[in-house]
Short mmCIF file of C-alpha atoms and ligand atoms in Angstrom, two decimals:
data_model
loop_
_atom_site.label_atom_id
_atom_site.label_comp_id
_atom_site.label_asym_id
_atom_site.label_seq_id
_atom_site.Cartn_x
_atom_site.Cartn_y
_atom_site.Cartn_z
CA MET L 1 46.46 -64.28 -18.05
CA ASP L 2 47.14 -64.50 -21.79
CA ASN L 3 48.98 -61.33 -22.84
CA ASN L 4 48.68 -61.93 -26.58
CA PHE L 5 45.59 -60.95 -28.49
CA ASP L 6 44.35 -60.67 -32.06
CA VAL L 7 42.32 -57.58 -31.18
CA ILE L 8 42.39 -55.14 -28.27
CA VAL L 9 39.54 -52.64 -28.23
CA ILE L 10 40.04 -49.41 -26.24
CA GLY L 11 36.69 -48.35 -24.78
CA SER L 12 33.57 -50.36 -23.99
CA GLY L 13 30.81 -48.06 -25.31
CA PRO L 14 28.44 -49.35 -28.01
CA GLY L 15 31.23 -49.11 -30.61
CA GLY L 16 33.81 -50.91 -28.46
CA TYR L 17 31.82 -53.62 -26.68
CA VAL L 18 29.95 -54.64 -29.84
CA CYS L 19 33.23 -54.78 -31.76
CA ALA L 20 34.69 -56.99 -29.01
CA ILE L 21 31.72 -59.38 -29.07
CA ARG L 22 31.71 -59.66 -32.88
CA SER L 23 35.51 -60.17 -32.91
CA ALA L 24 35.18 -63.00 -30.37
CA GLN L 25 32.30 -64.55 -32.35
CA LEU L 26 34.63 -64.62 -35.35
CA GLY L 27 37.22 -66.59 -33.38
CA LEU L 28 39.63 -63.71 -32.69
CA ARG L 29 41.37 -63.62 -29.28
CA THR L 30 39.87 -60.41 -27.96
CA ALA L 31 40.34 -58.01 -25.06
CA CYS L 32 38.52 -54.78 -24.26
CA VAL L 33 40.06 -52.15 -22.00
CA GLU L 34 37.81 -49.76 -20.10
CA SER L 35 38.92 -47.00 -17.74
CA GLU L 36 35.56 -46.57 -15.99
CA LYS L 37 34.38 -49.02 -13.31
CA THR L 38 31.37 -50.12 -15.39
CA LEU L 39 31.16 -51.23 -19.00
CA GLY L 40 28.90 -49.66 -21.64
CA GLY L 41 30.44 -46.21 -22.16
CA THR L 42 28.53 -42.96 -22.44
CA CYS L 43 25.47 -44.70 -23.84
CA LEU L 44 24.75 -46.98 -20.91
CA ASN L 45 26.13 -44.91 -18.06
CA VAL L 46 25.43 -41.25 -18.83
CA GLY L 47 23.68 -41.14 -22.20
CA CYS L 48 20.97 -43.10 -24.02
CA ILE L 49 19.91 -45.35 -21.14
CA PRO L 50 19.62 -42.94 -18.17
CA SER L 51 17.98 -40.31 -20.37
CA LYS L 52 15.42 -42.80 -21.65
CA SER L 53 14.73 -44.02 -18.12
CA LEU L 54 13.97 -40.45 -16.97
CA LEU L 55 11.98 -39.70 -20.13
CA ASN L 56 9.82 -42.74 -19.48
CA SER L 57 9.29 -42.10 -15.76
CA SER L 58 8.61 -38.37 -16.22
CA GLU L 59 6.14 -39.07 -19.02
CA ILE L 60 4.18 -41.48 -16.84
CA TYR L 61 4.21 -38.93 -14.00
CA HIS L 62 2.99 -36.21 -16.36
CA LYS L 63 0.23 -38.44 -17.78
CA ALA L 64 -0.88 -39.51 -14.33
CA GLN L 65 -1.22 -35.84 -13.40
CA LYS L 66 -2.70 -34.41 -16.57
CA GLU L 67 -4.25 -37.16 -18.67
CA PHE L 68 -5.46 -40.09 -16.57
CA ASN L 69 -8.53 -38.22 -15.39
CA ASN L 70 -9.76 -37.69 -18.97
CA LEU L 71 -9.56 -41.44 -19.55
CA GLY L 72 -11.71 -42.18 -16.53
CA ILE L 73 -8.80 -43.19 -14.33
CA GLU L 74 -9.18 -41.34 -11.07
CA THR L 75 -6.08 -40.87 -9.03
CA ARG L 76 -5.43 -38.99 -5.86
CA ASP L 77 -2.31 -37.40 -4.42
CA ILE L 78 0.16 -37.99 -7.21
CA LYS L 79 3.53 -37.05 -5.80
CA LEU L 80 6.99 -37.01 -7.20
CA ASN L 81 9.65 -39.01 -5.39
CA LEU L 82 12.70 -37.89 -7.35
CA SER L 83 15.23 -39.96 -5.44
CA LYS L 84 13.18 -43.11 -6.15
CA MET L 85 12.96 -42.14 -9.83
CA MET L 86 16.75 -41.77 -9.85
CA GLU L 87 17.12 -45.14 -8.06
CA ASN L 88 15.05 -46.76 -10.80
CA LYS L 89 17.33 -45.15 -13.39
CA LYS L 90 20.41 -46.48 -11.58
CA LYS L 91 18.89 -49.97 -11.46
CA SER L 92 18.35 -49.94 -15.24
CA ILE L 93 21.94 -48.84 -15.81
CA LEU L 94 23.26 -51.52 -13.47
CA THR L 95 21.24 -54.29 -15.14
CA LEU L 96 22.48 -53.31 -18.57
CA THR L 97 26.13 -52.75 -17.66
CA LYS L 98 26.14 -56.12 -15.85
CA GLY L 99 24.59 -57.56 -19.00
CA ILE L 100 27.71 -56.56 -20.95
CA GLU L 101 29.94 -58.15 -18.30
CA PHE L 102 27.92 -61.34 -18.79
CA LEU L 103 28.28 -61.13 -22.59
CA PHE L 104 32.05 -60.63 -22.25
CA LYS L 105 32.32 -63.78 -20.11
CA LYS L 106 30.04 -65.74 -22.43
CA ASN L 107 32.17 -64.78 -25.44
CA LYS L 108 35.49 -65.27 -23.56
CA ILE L 109 36.50 -61.64 -23.98
CA THR L 110 39.21 -60.45 -21.58
CA HIS L 111 38.07 -57.34 -19.73
CA LEU L 112 41.15 -55.23 -19.01
CA LYS L 113 40.35 -52.83 -16.18
CA GLY L 114 42.07 -49.44 -16.40
CA LYS L 115 43.22 -46.78 -18.81
CA GLY L 116 44.60 -48.10 -22.08
CA SER L 117 47.32 -46.40 -24.04
CA ILE L 118 49.02 -47.31 -27.28
CA SER L 119 52.71 -47.81 -26.43
CA ASP L 120 53.48 -49.29 -29.83
CA LYS L 121 51.47 -50.31 -32.85
CA ASP L 122 51.29 -53.83 -31.43
CA THR L 123 51.27 -53.00 -27.70
CA ILE L 124 48.63 -51.66 -25.36
CA SER L 125 49.67 -50.57 -21.93
CA VAL L 126 46.95 -50.68 -19.28
CA THR L 127 47.25 -48.61 -16.11
CA GLY L 128 45.04 -50.39 -13.58
CA TYR L 129 43.04 -48.68 -10.83
CA SER L 130 45.97 -49.25 -8.42
CA GLY L 131 48.35 -47.48 -10.81
CA LYS L 132 50.08 -50.69 -11.90
CA LYS L 133 51.02 -50.80 -15.60
CA THR L 134 50.80 -53.99 -17.70
CA ASN L 135 51.63 -54.41 -21.37
CA TYR L 136 49.59 -56.55 -23.75
CA LYS L 137 50.59 -57.55 -27.27
CA THR L 138 48.03 -57.46 -30.04
CA LYS L 139 47.85 -57.84 -33.81
CA ASN L 140 45.12 -55.21 -34.15
CA ILE L 141 43.96 -52.22 -32.10
CA VAL L 142 40.49 -50.68 -32.30
CA ILE L 143 40.12 -47.22 -30.76
CA ALA L 144 36.56 -46.68 -29.48
CA THR L 145 37.17 -43.95 -26.91
CA GLY L 146 33.93 -42.11 -27.74
CA SER L 147 33.20 -38.48 -27.03
CA VAL L 148 32.81 -35.94 -24.23
CA SER L 149 30.51 -32.92 -23.76
CA THR L 150 31.77 -29.57 -24.98
CA SER L 151 31.04 -26.10 -23.66
CA LEU L 152 31.14 -22.58 -25.06
CA PRO L 153 34.19 -20.32 -24.72
CA GLY L 154 34.29 -18.81 -21.23
CA ILE L 155 31.52 -21.04 -19.83
CA LYS L 156 32.77 -23.39 -17.18
CA ILE L 157 30.80 -26.54 -16.41
CA ASP L 158 30.96 -27.23 -12.66
CA GLU L 159 28.32 -30.05 -12.73
CA LYS L 160 26.58 -28.28 -9.84
CA THR L 161 24.93 -25.12 -11.16
CA VAL L 162 26.24 -25.20 -14.72
CA VAL L 163 25.95 -28.78 -15.86
CA SER L 164 26.53 -31.02 -18.86
CA SER L 165 24.01 -33.73 -19.73
CA THR L 166 25.67 -35.91 -17.08
CA GLY L 167 24.78 -33.43 -14.32
CA ALA L 168 21.28 -32.89 -15.70
CA LEU L 169 20.62 -36.64 -15.47
CA SER L 170 21.22 -36.55 -11.73
CA PHE L 171 19.71 -33.36 -10.25
CA GLU L 172 18.81 -34.03 -6.61
CA LYS L 173 15.98 -31.48 -6.69
CA VAL L 174 13.73 -30.30 -9.51
CA PRO L 175 15.22 -26.92 -10.50
CA LYS L 176 12.63 -24.15 -10.38
CA ASN L 177 14.11 -22.45 -13.42
CA LEU L 178 16.27 -24.32 -15.90
CA ILE L 179 18.03 -22.77 -18.87
CA VAL L 180 19.12 -25.16 -21.58
CA ILE L 181 21.75 -23.85 -23.97
CA GLY L 182 21.33 -25.75 -27.24
CA GLY L 183 18.18 -26.98 -28.98
CA GLY L 184 19.58 -30.28 -30.24
CA TYR L 185 18.27 -33.70 -29.27
CA ILE L 186 20.06 -33.96 -25.91
CA GLY L 187 18.95 -30.47 -24.83
CA LEU L 188 15.35 -31.10 -25.86
CA GLU L 189 15.06 -34.56 -24.29
CA LEU L 190 16.32 -33.21 -20.97
CA SER L 191 14.13 -30.09 -21.31
CA SER L 192 11.14 -32.44 -21.60
CA VAL L 193 12.16 -34.46 -18.55
CA TRP L 194 12.52 -31.43 -16.25
CA LYS L 195 9.51 -29.58 -17.67
CA ARG L 196 7.32 -32.61 -16.90
CA LEU L 197 8.75 -32.80 -13.40
CA GLY L 198 7.91 -29.15 -12.73
CA SER L 199 10.73 -26.84 -13.92
CA ASN L 200 10.25 -23.67 -15.94
CA VAL L 201 12.41 -24.45 -18.93
CA THR L 202 13.88 -22.00 -21.44
CA VAL L 203 15.90 -23.25 -24.39
CA VAL L 204 18.39 -20.76 -25.82
CA GLU L 205 19.45 -21.72 -29.35
CA PHE L 206 22.01 -20.01 -31.58
CA LEU L 207 20.26 -20.88 -34.86
CA ASP L 208 16.81 -19.72 -36.00
CA HIS L 209 15.43 -23.25 -35.59
CA ILE L 210 15.76 -26.23 -33.25
CA ILE L 211 17.11 -29.74 -34.06
CA PRO L 212 19.63 -28.72 -36.71
CA GLY L 213 20.08 -31.39 -39.38
CA MET L 214 16.46 -32.48 -39.33
CA ASP L 215 13.84 -31.50 -41.91
CA LYS L 216 12.70 -27.86 -41.45
CA ASP L 217 9.03 -28.94 -41.54
CA ILE L 218 9.68 -31.25 -38.63
CA SER L 219 11.67 -28.69 -36.71
CA THR L 220 8.87 -26.09 -36.98
CA GLU L 221 6.10 -28.52 -35.99
CA PHE L 222 8.17 -29.95 -33.16
CA GLN L 223 8.91 -26.51 -31.74
CA ASN L 224 5.18 -25.69 -31.82
CA ILE L 225 4.41 -28.91 -29.94
CA LEU L 226 7.08 -28.28 -27.30
CA THR L 227 5.92 -24.66 -26.92
CA LYS L 228 2.38 -25.95 -26.26
CA GLN L 229 3.88 -28.21 -23.61
CA GLY L 230 5.22 -25.08 -21.91
CA ILE L 231 8.88 -25.01 -22.96
CA ASN L 232 10.10 -21.48 -23.83
CA PHE L 233 12.37 -20.87 -26.78
CA LYS L 234 14.85 -18.08 -27.44
CA LEU L 235 16.06 -18.68 -30.98
CA ASN L 236 18.74 -16.81 -32.91
CA SER L 237 20.35 -16.15 -29.56
CA ASN L 238 24.01 -16.01 -28.83
CA VAL L 239 24.92 -16.79 -25.22
CA THR L 240 27.61 -14.35 -24.20
CA ALA L 241 28.10 -15.20 -20.53
CA VAL L 242 27.02 -17.52 -17.74
CA ASN L 243 27.83 -16.34 -14.23
CA VAL L 244 27.25 -18.27 -11.04
CA ILE L 245 26.28 -16.19 -8.01
CA LYS L 246 25.46 -18.04 -4.79
CA ASN L 247 24.07 -21.28 -6.28
CA LYS L 248 22.14 -19.37 -8.94
CA ALA L 249 23.18 -18.66 -12.48
CA VAL L 250 22.70 -15.65 -14.68
CA VAL L 251 22.68 -16.27 -18.41
CA ASP L 252 23.30 -13.38 -20.82
CA PHE L 253 22.45 -13.69 -24.46
CA THR L 254 21.99 -11.43 -27.47
CA ASN L 255 19.45 -11.82 -30.23
CA LYS L 256 21.48 -12.04 -33.43
CA GLU L 257 18.88 -10.21 -35.54
CA SER L 258 17.71 -7.41 -33.28
CA ALA L 259 20.92 -7.17 -31.21
CA LYS L 260 18.62 -7.06 -28.16
CA ARG L 261 20.36 -8.24 -25.01
CA GLU L 262 18.59 -10.42 -22.48
CA ARG L 263 19.50 -11.80 -19.09
CA ILE L 264 17.74 -14.67 -17.33
CA GLU L 265 18.37 -15.86 -13.81
CA CYS L 266 17.93 -19.55 -13.08
CA ASP L 267 18.80 -22.33 -10.68
CA LYS L 268 20.56 -24.57 -13.19
CA VAL L 269 22.05 -24.19 -16.63
CA LEU L 270 22.40 -27.19 -18.91
CA VAL L 271 25.04 -26.70 -21.58
CA ALA L 272 24.02 -28.99 -24.44
CA VAL L 273 25.95 -27.54 -27.35
CA GLY L 274 27.48 -30.74 -28.68
CA ARG L 275 30.11 -33.37 -28.06
CA GLN L 276 33.69 -33.69 -29.16
CA ALA L 277 35.83 -36.73 -29.89
CA ASN L 278 37.60 -38.10 -26.83
CA ILE L 279 41.17 -37.77 -28.05
CA ASP L 280 43.56 -38.41 -25.21
CA GLU L 281 47.33 -38.40 -25.15
CA THR L 282 47.45 -42.04 -26.20
CA ILE L 283 46.08 -41.12 -29.64
CA ILE L 284 48.24 -38.01 -29.98
CA GLU L 285 51.39 -39.87 -28.96
CA ALA L 286 50.64 -42.66 -31.43
CA ASN L 287 50.66 -39.95 -34.16
CA ILE L 288 47.26 -40.94 -35.49
CA LYS L 289 45.96 -38.47 -38.06
CA LEU L 290 43.03 -36.28 -37.01
CA ASP L 291 40.74 -34.18 -39.20
CA SER L 292 40.04 -30.46 -38.79
CA HIS L 293 37.35 -31.23 -36.15
CA LYS L 294 39.91 -33.19 -34.10
CA LYS L 295 38.28 -36.52 -34.93
CA ILE L 296 40.22 -39.59 -36.00
CA GLU L 297 40.41 -39.87 -39.77
CA VAL L 298 39.51 -43.35 -40.99
CA ASN L 299 39.10 -44.81 -44.48
CA LYS L 300 36.20 -47.01 -45.64
CA LYS L 301 37.72 -49.94 -43.73
CA PHE L 302 37.92 -47.91 -40.51
CA GLU L 303 41.74 -47.94 -40.73
CA THR L 304 43.51 -44.95 -39.19
CA SER L 305 46.69 -43.50 -40.62
CA ILE L 306 48.58 -46.29 -38.84
CA LYS L 307 48.44 -49.88 -40.10
CA ASN L 308 46.47 -52.31 -37.93
CA ILE L 309 45.05 -49.50 -35.82
CA TYR L 310 41.35 -48.99 -36.49
CA ALA L 311 38.77 -46.65 -34.94
CA VAL L 312 34.96 -46.61 -34.60
CA GLY L 313 32.14 -44.67 -32.97
CA ASP L 314 31.94 -41.05 -31.84
CA VAL L 315 35.71 -40.63 -32.01
CA ILE L 316 35.88 -40.93 -35.83
CA ASN L 317 35.13 -38.51 -38.65
CA LYS L 318 31.81 -40.13 -39.57
CA TYR L 319 28.37 -38.87 -38.53
CA PRO L 320 25.91 -38.93 -36.83
CA MET L 321 27.32 -39.45 -33.32
CA LEU L 322 24.81 -42.11 -32.28
CA ALA L 323 25.01 -45.41 -30.46
CA HIS L 324 23.60 -47.60 -33.25
CA LYS L 325 26.01 -46.04 -35.77
CA ALA L 326 28.88 -46.89 -33.40
CA GLU L 327 27.56 -50.47 -33.00
CA ASP L 328 27.34 -51.03 -36.75
CA GLU L 329 30.89 -49.72 -37.17
CA GLY L 330 32.03 -52.03 -34.36
CA ILE L 331 30.57 -55.03 -36.19
CA ALA L 332 31.97 -53.92 -39.55
CA VAL L 333 35.51 -53.43 -38.25
CA ALA L 334 35.54 -56.84 -36.50
CA GLU L 335 34.47 -58.46 -39.77
CA ILE L 336 37.11 -56.53 -41.73
CA ILE L 337 39.83 -57.63 -39.28
CA ALA L 338 38.61 -61.23 -39.68
CA GLY L 339 38.96 -60.91 -43.47
CA GLN L 340 35.28 -60.40 -44.22
CA ALA L 341 33.55 -57.52 -46.03
CA GLY L 342 32.27 -55.36 -43.15
CA HIS L 343 30.35 -52.30 -44.28
CA VAL L 344 28.17 -49.47 -42.93
CA ASN L 345 25.61 -47.66 -45.09
CA TYR L 346 25.77 -44.08 -43.84
CA ASP L 347 22.81 -43.09 -46.05
CA VAL L 348 20.44 -45.15 -43.90
CA ILE L 349 21.12 -44.37 -40.26
CA PRO L 350 17.94 -43.49 -38.38
CA ALA L 351 17.96 -40.73 -35.76
CA VAL L 352 15.35 -40.46 -33.00
CA ILE L 353 14.46 -37.87 -30.37
CA TYR L 354 12.66 -39.64 -27.52
CA THR L 355 10.38 -36.85 -26.40
CA SER L 356 6.60 -37.16 -26.46
CA PRO L 357 5.75 -37.20 -29.30
CA GLU L 358 8.97 -38.69 -30.63
CA VAL L 359 10.75 -37.36 -33.68
CA ALA L 360 12.52 -39.67 -36.10
CA MET L 361 14.20 -39.44 -39.45
CA VAL L 362 16.18 -41.53 -41.89
CA GLY L 363 17.88 -40.53 -45.14
CA LYS L 364 17.82 -37.05 -46.59
CA THR L 365 15.85 -33.93 -45.72
CA GLU L 366 14.24 -31.62 -48.29
CA GLU L 367 16.90 -29.01 -47.54
CA GLN L 368 19.71 -31.48 -48.34
CA LEU L 369 18.06 -32.58 -51.58
CA LYS L 370 17.62 -28.97 -52.70
CA LYS L 371 21.30 -28.33 -52.05
CA GLU L 372 22.21 -31.43 -54.04
CA ASN L 373 19.86 -30.35 -56.84
CA ILE L 374 17.93 -33.62 -56.74
CA LYS L 375 14.30 -33.44 -57.90
CA TYR L 376 11.84 -35.09 -55.56
CA ASN L 377 8.18 -35.57 -54.62
CA VAL L 378 6.78 -35.33 -51.11
CA GLY L 379 3.94 -37.30 -49.52
CA LYS L 380 2.65 -36.22 -46.10
CA PHE L 381 0.01 -37.74 -43.86
CA PRO L 382 -1.10 -36.25 -40.50
CA PHE L 383 -1.85 -38.36 -37.43
CA LEU L 384 -5.06 -36.36 -37.09
CA ALA L 385 -6.41 -38.67 -39.79
CA ASN L 386 -4.99 -41.91 -38.37
CA SER L 387 -7.59 -43.93 -36.45
CA ARG L 388 -5.24 -45.45 -33.84
CA ALA L 389 -3.72 -42.06 -33.05
CA LYS L 390 -7.23 -40.62 -32.73
CA VAL L 391 -8.49 -43.24 -30.26
CA ASN L 392 -5.33 -42.84 -28.21
CA ASN L 393 -5.53 -39.00 -28.23
CA GLU L 394 -2.12 -38.91 -29.91
CA THR L 395 -2.91 -36.89 -33.01
CA GLU L 396 0.08 -34.58 -33.08
CA GLY L 397 2.57 -34.96 -35.90
CA PHE L 398 2.79 -36.47 -39.36
CA VAL L 399 4.72 -38.80 -41.64
CA LYS L 400 6.64 -37.20 -44.48
CA ILE L 401 8.13 -39.35 -47.24
CA ILE L 402 10.42 -37.90 -49.89
CA ALA L 403 10.98 -39.92 -53.08
CA ASP L 404 13.03 -39.34 -56.20
CA ARG L 405 10.85 -37.61 -58.82
CA LYS L 406 12.09 -39.83 -61.64
CA THR L 407 12.58 -43.25 -60.06
CA ASP L 408 10.22 -42.98 -57.04
CA LYS L 409 13.00 -44.43 -54.84
CA VAL L 410 12.55 -43.36 -51.21
CA LEU L 411 15.26 -40.81 -50.34
CA GLY L 412 14.23 -39.75 -46.86
CA VAL L 413 11.51 -39.99 -44.23
CA SER L 414 10.71 -37.84 -41.21
CA ILE L 415 8.08 -38.63 -38.60
CA ILE L 416 6.62 -36.94 -35.54
CA SER L 417 4.53 -39.43 -33.57
CA VAL L 418 4.41 -40.96 -30.11
CA VAL L 419 5.92 -44.08 -31.68
CA ALA L 420 8.10 -42.45 -34.36
CA GLY L 421 11.23 -44.19 -33.02
CA THR L 422 9.68 -47.60 -33.57
CA MET L 423 8.04 -46.68 -36.88
CA ILE L 424 11.25 -45.42 -38.49
CA ALA L 425 12.69 -48.97 -38.56
CA GLU L 426 10.26 -49.94 -41.33
CA LEU L 427 11.50 -47.05 -43.45
CA ALA L 428 15.18 -47.82 -42.77
CA LEU L 429 14.57 -51.38 -43.95
CA ALA L 430 12.65 -50.15 -47.01
CA MET L 431 15.52 -47.80 -47.89
CA GLU L 432 18.15 -50.54 -47.40
CA PHE L 433 16.23 -52.60 -49.95
CA GLY L 434 16.00 -49.60 -52.31
CA ALA L 435 12.19 -49.46 -52.05
CA SER L 436 10.06 -47.03 -54.00
CA SER L 437 7.18 -45.16 -52.38
CA GLU L 438 4.91 -47.38 -54.50
CA ASP L 439 6.41 -50.49 -52.78
CA ILE L 440 5.42 -49.01 -49.41
CA ALA L 441 1.99 -47.93 -50.67
CA ARG L 442 1.27 -51.48 -51.83
CA THR L 443 2.46 -53.14 -48.60
CA CYS L 444 -0.44 -54.16 -46.37
CA HIS L 445 -0.22 -52.40 -42.97
CA ALA L 446 -2.19 -53.70 -39.98
CA HIS L 447 -5.26 -51.74 -38.83
CA PRO L 448 -5.53 -49.85 -36.55
CA THR L 449 -1.86 -48.88 -36.18
CA HIS L 450 0.15 -45.69 -36.33
CA SER L 451 2.09 -47.39 -39.14
CA GLU L 452 -0.88 -47.02 -41.47
CA ALA L 453 0.17 -43.36 -41.68
CA ILE L 454 3.34 -44.55 -43.45
CA LYS L 455 1.31 -46.30 -46.14
CA GLU L 456 -0.96 -43.25 -46.45
CA ALA L 457 2.03 -40.87 -46.78
CA ALA L 458 3.36 -43.14 -49.54
CA LEU L 459 -0.05 -43.01 -51.24
CA ALA L 460 -0.09 -39.22 -50.76
CA LEU L 461 3.03 -38.99 -52.93
CA SER L 462 0.80 -39.70 -55.92
CA LYS L 463 -2.23 -37.94 -54.40
CA ARG L 464 -4.00 -41.22 -53.53
CA ALA L 465 -4.19 -41.00 -49.73
CA ILE L 466 -7.45 -42.60 -48.64
CA HIS L 467 -8.17 -41.00 -45.28
CA PHE L 468 -7.04 -37.42 -45.91
C1 FAD M 1 22.56 -37.60 -22.65
C2 FAD M 1 22.84 -38.40 -23.89
C3 FAD M 1 21.82 -39.11 -24.48
C4 FAD M 1 22.06 -39.88 -25.61
N1 FAD M 1 21.02 -40.56 -26.16
C5 FAD M 1 21.23 -41.31 -27.26
C6 FAD M 1 20.18 -42.08 -27.82
O1 FAD M 1 19.05 -42.08 -27.34
N2 FAD M 1 20.45 -42.83 -28.91
C7 FAD M 1 21.69 -42.84 -29.50
O2 FAD M 1 21.87 -43.54 -30.50
N3 FAD M 1 22.71 -42.13 -28.98
C8 FAD M 1 22.52 -41.38 -27.88
N4 FAD M 1 23.57 -40.69 -27.32
C9 FAD M 1 24.90 -40.76 -27.99
C10 FAD M 1 25.60 -42.07 -27.63
O3 FAD M 1 25.70 -42.16 -26.25
C11 FAD M 1 26.97 -42.12 -28.29
O4 FAD M 1 26.84 -41.90 -29.68
C12 FAD M 1 27.63 -43.47 -28.07
O5 FAD M 1 27.77 -43.74 -26.71
C13 FAD M 1 29.01 -43.53 -28.75
O6 FAD M 1 29.56 -44.77 -28.51
P1 FAD M 1 31.15 -45.00 -28.52
O7 FAD M 1 31.35 -46.46 -28.34
O8 FAD M 1 31.75 -44.35 -29.69
O9 FAD M 1 31.72 -44.20 -27.26
P2 FAD M 1 31.29 -44.05 -25.74
O10 FAD M 1 29.96 -44.60 -25.47
O11 FAD M 1 31.55 -42.63 -25.41
O12 FAD M 1 32.32 -44.99 -24.97
C14 FAD M 1 33.68 -44.72 -24.93
C15 FAD M 1 34.28 -45.49 -23.77
O13 FAD M 1 35.69 -45.47 -23.88
C16 FAD M 1 36.23 -45.36 -22.58
N5 FAD M 1 37.60 -44.85 -22.72
C17 FAD M 1 37.99 -43.67 -23.24
N6 FAD M 1 39.33 -43.57 -23.25
C18 FAD M 1 39.80 -44.73 -22.71
C19 FAD M 1 41.11 -45.24 -22.46
N7 FAD M 1 42.20 -44.55 -22.78
N8 FAD M 1 41.21 -46.45 -21.89
C20 FAD M 1 40.10 -47.17 -21.58
N9 FAD M 1 38.85 -46.74 -21.80
C21 FAD M 1 38.71 -45.54 -22.37
C22 FAD M 1 35.28 -44.41 -21.88
O14 FAD M 1 35.41 -44.53 -20.47
C23 FAD M 1 33.95 -44.90 -22.41
O15 FAD M 1 33.43 -45.91 -21.57
C24 FAD M 1 23.37 -39.94 -26.16
C25 FAD M 1 24.42 -39.24 -25.57
C26 FAD M 1 24.17 -38.48 -24.43
C27 FAD M 1 25.31 -37.75 -23.79
#
C-alpha cells in the first residue's frame, strides 16, 4: 500500500468522509482513518440516520393508530413489533455506511482501519484492530474526530437505565416512563419517538423554554404542540440527582424559581444535555490549541495552530454542531488544501428538528436581532390559512420571516410545519442570494403547496397577505 498521501483525514463522519471525497475529486492522494468498524461517524451510525428512521416508523405507527380511521382507512389490530422496527433502522444504517465504502472505492480513497494519532505534523500512526501500528506520511492532516455526548456532574450514563442518545436509539422494550433531561433537538426528537410508541414522557429542562437558540415564538408554539401530543414539560428545573435502584431510576430536580423539589421515578432516563468535542490524546499530544470550550481553534481557512493541520465538523469552535455544517466545512477545507477558495457562510446554516410537525430555522432570530440592535420587520403566516395544510389536516404552525427594516433583506426565517425541513431550503437559497422579502413575495409558488405560506409570510411583511 502507498504510505504517502497529500491528505489524511482522521474520522469518517460527515465532515471527514465528505472532505476525503472532495480531496480525491481534486486530485489529491487521500486516506481516511476511522476507528469504528463502519464509516459515517455519529451521523450515520448513532445520530441523524437512526433517529430519522425511528421518527419515520413511529410516526407511521402513530398515524395508523390515531389518524387513519378519520381518513376512511379502516385498520384492525395495529401492533408494534419493536425489534422489527429496530431491524429496519439497522438496515438503513448499513445501506448508507456501505454507500460511503462504495464512494471511497470509486474515488480511490484509502480507508485506513483503526485509531489514528498524530505522531508528527507529517505523520499519522494508525493502530489497527489487531493492535498493529503503521505510520503513514502526509502533507496535510484534517482532524474530523467529531463529538461525544456529555452528562451532568454526578450523573453516570450506563447505557442501560441512564442512557445517552445512543442508548435511547436502541431500547429493547418501550419504557413505561421515560424522563428526558434536556429540551434541545435530540431530546425532543427522541421524546417524540418514545411517546408515539407508548411511553409516558417527561422532559426536564434547565431553562424556562425549550429548543434554546431558536426563535422564542417558535419555542412557545412548539412546546404547546408537543404538550397537546402528551409530552410533559418541567421547565426551569435543575436536575440534582439521578439514582438507579433495581433497574429503575429516580430523578430529583428543583424548580429554579419556586425552589420546589420534585422527584420522579421512571424506567429510563435519557440524558440529552449536549455534546462535547471529541478531543483525544492525539490532539493534546500534538499541542493543538483549544478554546475555552475545549474545541479546536481554527481560523477562516480551518487551519489549527499547527501548520498543515486542519480541522472540521463538531470538533471545531464553529457552530451549530450539525452534519451539513460539517460537510460544508469538509468541502471547503479540501478546496483550500488544493489551492482553491473554500468558504462556509455561517450566517446561512439551516437547522431542523424532525418531529411532527417539524421545526426549521435559518439566519437570525428576533432575540438575536434585538441584542444586535438591528431594526427589522416581521411577516407571519399560519398554516391554518394554507389550503394544502388544511386538506391534509396539518394546520399546526406558521412561517415567520424577519427582514431588515431599511433594506428589506431577509435576515432570518423560522417555520413550524410538517414539511418545515424541506421548506427551509428555499429560504436558505434566498438568503445566500441576498434576497429581500419582496423578492420572495413576487416569486410564483405552486398551488396548493405548503410553500405558499412562505410567499404569504413575505407578503405579510408589508401587510399584503392574501389569505389571512
Ligand atoms: C441522536 C443524534 C441525532 C442527530 N441528528 C442530526 C440531524 O438530524 N441533522 C444534523 O445535521 N445533525 C444531527 N446530529 C449531529 C450530527 O450527527 C453531527 O453534527 C455530525 O455527525 C458531526 O460530524 P463530524 O464529521 O464532525 O463528526 P462525527 O460524525 O462525530 O464523526 C467523527 C468520527 O471520527 C471517528 N474518530 C474519532 N477519533 C478518531 C481517531 N483517533 N481515529 C480514527 N477515527 C476517529 C469517530 O469514530 C467518528 O466516526 C445528530 C446527532 C445525534 C447524536
